C-alpha cells in the first residue's frame, strides 16, 4: 500500500507504518534490518523517498524495498564496497549499486550486515571529504581547413 507523506509525518513514522502495514515476514524482516542499520550507525538519517525507506549518512547508504518474495536492501554505492561475507546477491552486474535480497525464512547475518553498513558510511564520509577532481577543459578543436576546389 503506497502512502503519500502527510505534512508533519516523519520518515520514521512512515517506515513504522510500512512495517505495520506489511504485517508478515517482510515487515518483521524490514524491522530487523532497520534495527541493525541503527545499531551500526547511530547517526543514520531515515528518509522516505520513492515510496520506500531510505537510510542515509552523508549520502544514501541503502533503500529498503519490499517485494512479494523478498526484502531488498539496495546499496547506492555497493559496487565500491568490499563484501567479504558475500551478502550482495543481486544487481551484481552494475557498476554502481549492489543489493542484498532477504527471502522468507532466511536469517540475516547481523555482524556482516552491520559491517557492510559501516563500510557504506565510511565510503560516503570519505567521498564527501575528497574534493572533486578538476576536469581539464576540453581541447579546442581546430576548424577544419577548407578545401580549395580542384582546378579544371
XYZ file of N, CA and C in Angstrom:
456
model
N 0.845 -1.179 0.000
C 0.000 0.000 0.000
C 0.886 1.236 0.000
N 0.728 2.087 -0.974
C 1.518 3.315 -1.037
C 0.792 4.403 -0.261
N 1.578 5.201 0.419
C 1.006 6.320 1.160
C 1.786 7.568 0.825
N 1.081 8.628 0.587
C 1.751 9.905 0.373
C 2.147 10.441 1.744
N 3.293 11.090 1.798
C 3.737 11.657 3.065
C 2.858 12.847 3.402
N 2.242 12.789 4.568
C 1.401 13.876 5.039
C 2.285 14.912 5.718
N 1.847 16.149 5.688
C 2.622 17.196 6.338
C 2.753 16.868 7.818
N 3.959 16.982 8.339
C 4.207 16.703 9.738
C 4.507 15.238 10.017
N 4.315 14.384 9.021
C 4.590 12.960 9.200
C 6.064 12.716 8.898
N 6.783 12.183 9.858
C 8.219 11.978 9.665
C 8.475 10.708 8.862
N 9.679 10.636 8.316
C 10.075 9.430 7.583
C 10.033 8.224 8.520
N 10.456 8.415 9.755
C 10.430 7.313 10.723
C 9.009 6.814 10.953
N 8.046 7.748 11.010
C 6.640 7.358 11.161
C 6.167 6.551 9.955
N 6.575 6.977 8.769
C 6.181 6.266 7.551
C 6.790 4.867 7.498
N 8.022 4.746 7.960
C 8.665 3.429 7.992
C 7.964 2.536 9.015
N 7.643 3.099 10.182
C 6.878 2.340 11.186
C 5.579 1.823 10.583
N 4.893 2.699 9.864
C 3.607 2.336 9.267
C 3.780 1.269 8.185
N 4.830 1.389 7.393
C 5.112 0.398 6.340
C 5.315 -0.982 6.966
N 6.101 -1.041 8.027
C 6.358 -2.308 8.721
C 5.045 -2.891 9.243
N 4.224 -2.035 9.836
C 2.933 -2.473 10.378
C 2.002 -2.931 9.259
N 1.932 -2.162 8.175
C 1.028 -2.492 7.069
C 1.389 -3.812 6.393
N 2.678 -4.111 6.318
C 3.089 -5.372 5.696
C 2.553 -6.552 6.505
N 2.693 -6.476 7.819
C 2.090 -7.452 8.708
C 2.481 -8.906 8.499
N 3.583 -9.156 7.834
C 4.022 -10.533 7.619
C 5.536 -10.604 7.790
N 6.154 -11.640 7.280
C 7.597 -11.836 7.431
C 8.386 -10.669 6.856
N 7.831 -10.001 5.821
C 8.553 -8.878 5.211
C 8.630 -7.699 6.170
N 7.537 -7.406 6.862
C 7.545 -6.335 7.846
C 8.493 -6.638 8.991
N 8.455 -7.885 9.448
C 9.354 -8.310 10.524
C 10.815 -8.186 10.081
N 11.095 -8.614 8.856
C 12.461 -8.545 8.324
C 12.906 -7.095 8.163
N 12.032 -6.254 7.622
C 12.365 -4.838 7.453
C 12.647 -4.195 8.810
N 11.868 -4.559 9.826
C 12.100 -4.046 11.178
C 13.448 -4.481 11.740
N 13.822 -5.742 11.501
C 15.116 -6.244 11.979
C 16.272 -5.537 11.273
N 16.136 -5.377 9.968
C 17.182 -4.710 9.187
C 17.339 -3.263 9.654
N 16.223 -2.621 9.880
C 16.247 -1.232 10.361
C 17.003 -1.140 11.680
N 16.739 -2.055 12.596
C 17.425 -2.057 13.892
C 18.928 -2.284 13.716
N 19.301 -3.159 12.795
C 20.725 -3.400 12.534
C 21.401 -2.154 11.963
N 20.703 -1.462 11.062
C 21.257 -0.234 10.473
C 21.474 0.809 11.566
N 20.482 0.977 12.428
C 20.592 1.958 13.508
C 21.682 1.571 14.510
N 21.863 0.276 14.747
C 22.924 -0.178 15.656
C 24.303 0.053 15.042
N 24.410 -0.161 13.738
C 25.695 0.009 13.048
C 26.082 1.474 12.929
N 25.081 2.336 12.772
C 25.345 3.770 12.600
C 24.310 4.584 13.371
N 24.600 4.917 14.624
C 23.652 5.690 15.424
C 23.301 7.054 14.819
N 24.128 7.557 13.897
C 23.866 8.856 13.274
C 23.113 8.738 11.950
N 22.642 7.539 11.619
C 21.942 7.342 10.352
C 20.685 8.219 10.313
N 20.369 8.698 9.129
C 19.170 9.510 8.915
C 18.173 8.658 8.144
N 16.961 8.565 8.679
C 15.904 7.847 7.976
C 15.165 8.826 7.080
N 14.933 8.389 5.846
C 14.206 9.211 4.886
C 13.142 8.354 4.219
N 12.230 9.017 3.542
C 11.191 8.330 2.785
C 11.232 8.907 1.381
N 11.729 8.108 0.442
C 11.833 8.555 -0.950
C 11.321 7.449 -1.850
N 10.711 7.826 -2.928
C 10.243 6.867 -3.930
C 9.293 5.837 -3.320
N 8.592 6.230 -2.256
C 7.651 5.328 -1.607
C 8.309 4.200 -0.834
N 9.552 4.400 -0.429
C 10.288 3.341 0.267
C 11.224 3.931 1.326
N 11.558 3.151 2.346
C 12.513 3.633 3.345
C 13.904 3.810 2.733
N 14.575 4.867 3.169
C 15.936 5.154 2.718
C 16.748 5.522 3.958
N 17.946 4.954 4.054
C 18.840 5.288 5.163
C 20.057 5.996 4.597
N 20.404 7.143 5.203
C 21.480 7.985 4.679
C 22.458 8.400 5.771
N 23.653 8.680 5.334
C 24.696 9.295 6.168
C 25.685 9.901 5.176
N 25.631 11.210 5.023
C 26.437 11.913 4.013
C 26.178 11.340 2.618
N 24.947 11.002 2.366
C 24.534 10.392 1.097
C 23.780 9.107 1.395
N 23.117 8.579 0.401
C 22.315 7.371 0.600
C 23.211 6.170 0.893
N 22.851 5.441 1.944
C 23.504 4.168 2.253
C 22.765 3.061 1.511
N 21.462 2.929 1.831
C 20.673 1.893 1.170
C 19.190 2.221 1.245
N 18.440 1.559 0.381
C 16.983 1.647 0.390
C 16.453 0.296 0.848
N 15.240 0.286 1.373
C 14.629 -0.957 1.844
C 13.348 -1.247 1.098
N 13.463 -1.911 -0.030
C 12.285 -2.215 -0.841
C 11.691 -3.554 -0.410
N 10.378 -3.672 -0.531
C 9.726 -4.940 -0.215
C 8.980 -5.434 -1.443
N 9.185 -6.698 -1.737
C 8.529 -7.366 -2.856
C 7.811 -8.594 -2.317
N 7.055 -9.243 -3.157
C 6.281 -10.407 -2.722
C 7.176 -11.489 -2.119
N 8.328 -11.730 -2.750
C 9.185 -12.832 -2.313
C 10.492 -12.397 -1.659
N 10.706 -11.078 -1.502
C 11.994 -10.641 -0.946
C 11.899 -9.261 -0.315
N 12.770 -9.046 0.653
C 13.065 -7.704 1.150
C 14.431 -7.402 0.558
N 14.512 -6.312 -0.196
C 15.739 -5.978 -0.929
C 16.344 -4.715 -0.340
N 17.604 -4.822 0.064
C 18.360 -3.667 0.538
C 19.325 -3.294 -0.567
N 19.036 -2.196 -1.247
C 19.880 -1.762 -2.356
C 20.853 -0.707 -1.855
N 22.127 -1.016 -1.962
C 23.184 -0.106 -1.527
C 23.554 0.789 -2.700
N 23.376 2.100 -2.509
C 23.553 3.067 -3.591
C 24.935 2.983 -4.236
N 25.954 2.732 -3.444
C 27.320 2.660 -3.980
C 27.950 1.311 -3.639
N 27.134 0.288 -3.680
C 27.562 -1.049 -3.289
C 28.722 -1.613 -4.077
N 28.829 -1.244 -5.350
C 29.928 -1.767 -6.176
C 31.284 -1.291 -5.663
N 31.294 -0.225 -4.877
C 32.546 0.309 -4.331
C 32.885 -0.282 -2.962
N 32.018 -1.144 -2.448
C 32.214 -1.685 -1.102
C 32.750 -3.110 -1.146
N 33.640 -3.412 -0.215
C 34.103 -4.795 -0.059
C 32.964 -5.591 0.577
N 32.793 -6.816 0.140
C 31.737 -7.678 0.669
C 32.316 -9.057 0.983
N 33.191 -9.133 2.000
C 33.862 -10.402 2.282
C 32.909 -11.524 2.681
N 31.746 -11.191 3.244
C 30.792 -12.218 3.665
C 29.874 -12.655 2.525
N 29.957 -11.985 1.381
C 29.128 -12.354 0.234
C 27.649 -12.069 0.432
N 27.336 -10.960 1.085
C 25.931 -10.608 1.313
C 25.226 -10.142 0.046
N 25.946 -9.484 -0.842
C 25.309 -8.984 -2.065
C 24.883 -10.169 -2.924
N 23.601 -10.188 -3.250
C 23.057 -11.305 -4.020
C 22.394 -10.886 -5.322
N 22.203 -9.591 -5.521
C 21.593 -9.152 -6.779
C 22.145 -7.793 -7.189
N 21.815 -7.399 -8.406
C 22.348 -6.180 -9.028
C 23.870 -6.268 -9.118
N 24.382 -7.457 -9.325
C 25.827 -7.682 -9.335
C 26.493 -7.239 -10.627
N 25.712 -7.085 -11.684
C 26.292 -6.746 -12.982
C 26.523 -5.244 -13.168
N 25.959 -4.420 -12.329
C 26.081 -2.976 -12.496
C 27.410 -2.428 -12.008
N 27.651 -1.175 -12.333
C 28.895 -0.512 -11.947
C 28.764 0.319 -10.676
N 27.539 0.466 -10.154
C 27.340 1.354 -9.013
C 26.648 0.644 -7.848
N 25.448 0.148 -8.077
C 24.643 -0.424 -6.990
C 24.909 -1.918 -6.801
N 24.576 -2.370 -5.594
C 24.539 -3.791 -5.262
C 23.364 -3.967 -4.302
N 22.816 -5.162 -4.241
C 21.667 -5.386 -3.364
C 21.797 -6.691 -2.593
N 21.163 -6.684 -1.427
C 21.045 -7.867 -0.589
C 19.573 -8.256 -0.624
N 19.268 -9.433 -1.141
C 17.898 -9.944 -1.140
C 17.742 -10.886 0.044
N 16.735 -10.623 0.871
C 16.441 -11.493 2.007
C 15.106 -12.160 1.712
N 15.128 -13.472 1.646
C 13.940 -14.252 1.326
C 13.270 -14.742 2.606
N 12.017 -15.152 2.487
C 11.277 -15.642 3.648
C 12.031 -16.791 4.314
N 12.171 -16.713 5.629
C 12.840 -17.756 6.389
C 14.352 -17.629 6.435
N 14.897 -16.721 5.662
C 16.349 -16.553 5.606
C 16.821 -15.730 6.803
N 17.889 -16.167 7.431
C 18.471 -15.442 8.566
C 19.355 -14.313 8.043
N 19.371 -13.225 8.783
C 20.224 -12.092 8.435
C 21.549 -12.267 9.176
N 22.643 -12.217 8.456
C 23.972 -12.294 9.080
C 24.252 -10.927 9.702
N 23.822 -10.764 10.960
C 23.829 -9.457 11.617
C 25.201 -8.798 11.644
N 26.224 -9.529 12.044
C 27.563 -8.943 12.155
C 28.062 -8.484 10.791
N 27.901 -9.321 9.785
C 28.353 -8.976 8.430
C 27.536 -7.819 7.859
N 26.223 -7.805 8.131
C 25.376 -6.729 7.617
C 25.766 -5.391 8.245
N 26.002 -5.383 9.551
C 26.421 -4.140 10.212
C 27.773 -3.675 9.679
N 28.668 -4.610 9.399
C 29.970 -4.243 8.820
C 29.777 -3.608 7.443
N 28.825 -4.116 6.675
C 28.539 -3.554 5.355
C 27.980 -2.130 5.480
N 27.113 -1.914 6.454
C 26.579 -0.565 6.708
C 27.718 0.376 7.098
N 28.595 -0.062 7.976
C 29.729 0.787 8.389
C 30.639 1.099 7.204
N 30.836 0.129 6.329
C 31.660 0.359 5.131
C 30.994 1.382 4.211
N 29.670 1.318 4.095
C 28.943 2.287 3.260
C 29.050 3.689 3.855
N 28.965 3.790 5.185
C 29.122 5.089 5.859
C 30.524 5.626 5.603
N 31.531 4.792 5.801
C 32.921 5.223 5.594
C 33.138 5.674 4.152
N 32.546 4.964 3.215
C 32.676 5.345 1.802
C 32.050 6.715 1.559
N 30.842 6.933 2.078
C 30.169 8.220 1.881
C 30.925 9.361 2.553
N 31.395 9.134 3.774
C 32.130 10.174 4.501
C 33.431 10.485 3.768
N 34.128 9.456 3.314
C 35.376 9.650 2.571
C 35.159 10.383 1.266
N 34.074 10.057 0.585
C 33.771 10.717 -0.691
C 33.438 12.184 -0.465
N 32.811 12.481 0.662
C 32.445 13.869 0.949
C 33.683 14.710 1.247
N 34.679 14.104 1.894
C 35.888 14.840 2.262
C 36.793 15.104 1.073
N 36.745 14.224 0.081
C 37.607 14.377 -1.093
C 37.061 15.470 -1.988
N 37.887 16.440 -2.327
C 37.390 17.433 -3.284
C 37.261 16.768 -4.650
N 36.266 17.183 -5.363
C 36.054 16.625 -6.698
C 37.245 16.969 -7.574
N 37.681 16.019 -8.327
C 38.818 16.244 -9.228
C 38.413 17.264 -10.284
N 39.309 18.213 -10.497
C 39.014 19.224 -11.509
C 39.202 18.609 -12.879
N 38.239 18.869 -13.707
C 38.331 18.348 -15.067
C 39.127 19.322 -15.906
N 39.942 18.760 -16.765
C 40.693 19.602 -17.682
C 39.721 20.114 -18.726
N 39.885 21.365 -19.111
C 38.983 21.864 -20.148
C 39.213 21.071 -21.430
N 38.146 20.856 -22.122
C 38.236 20.107 -23.378
C 39.100 20.886 -24.360
N 39.924 20.158 -25.058
C 40.792 20.799 -26.053
C 39.914 21.400 -27.144
N 40.275 22.603 -27.520
C 39.501 23.257 -28.575
C 39.839 22.601 -29.901
N 38.803 22.337 -30.634
C 39.013 21.733 -31.945
C 39.369 22.831 -32.928
N 40.343 22.510 -33.742
C 40.722 23.466 -34.775
C 39.689 23.368 -35.882
N 39.302 24.511 -36.414
C 38.333 24.435 -37.506
C 38.958 23.690 -38.684
N 38.153 22.902 -39.307
C 38.639 22.132 -40.458
C 39.036 23.097 -41.565
N 40.180 22.811 -42.155
C 40.657 23.662 -43.255
C 39.733 23.465 -44.449
N 39.403 24.582 -45.054
C 38.533 24.493 -46.227
C 39.354 23.999 -47.402
N 38.773 23.071 -48.091
C 39.465 22.534 -49.265
C 39.250 23.482 -50.427
N 40.326 23.662 -51.153
C 40.219 24.501 -52.344
C 39.624 23.650 -53.450
N 38.756 24.250 -54.230
C 38.185 23.471 -55.332
C 39.298 23.071 -56.298
N 39.188 21.881 -56.777
C 40.200 21.363 -57.716
C 40.152 22.171 -59.008
N 41.334 22.485 -59.516
C 41.410 23.242 -60.776
C 40.994 22.330 -61.913
N 40.284 22.902 -62.885
C 39.834 22.100 -64.022
C 40.546 22.500 -65.242
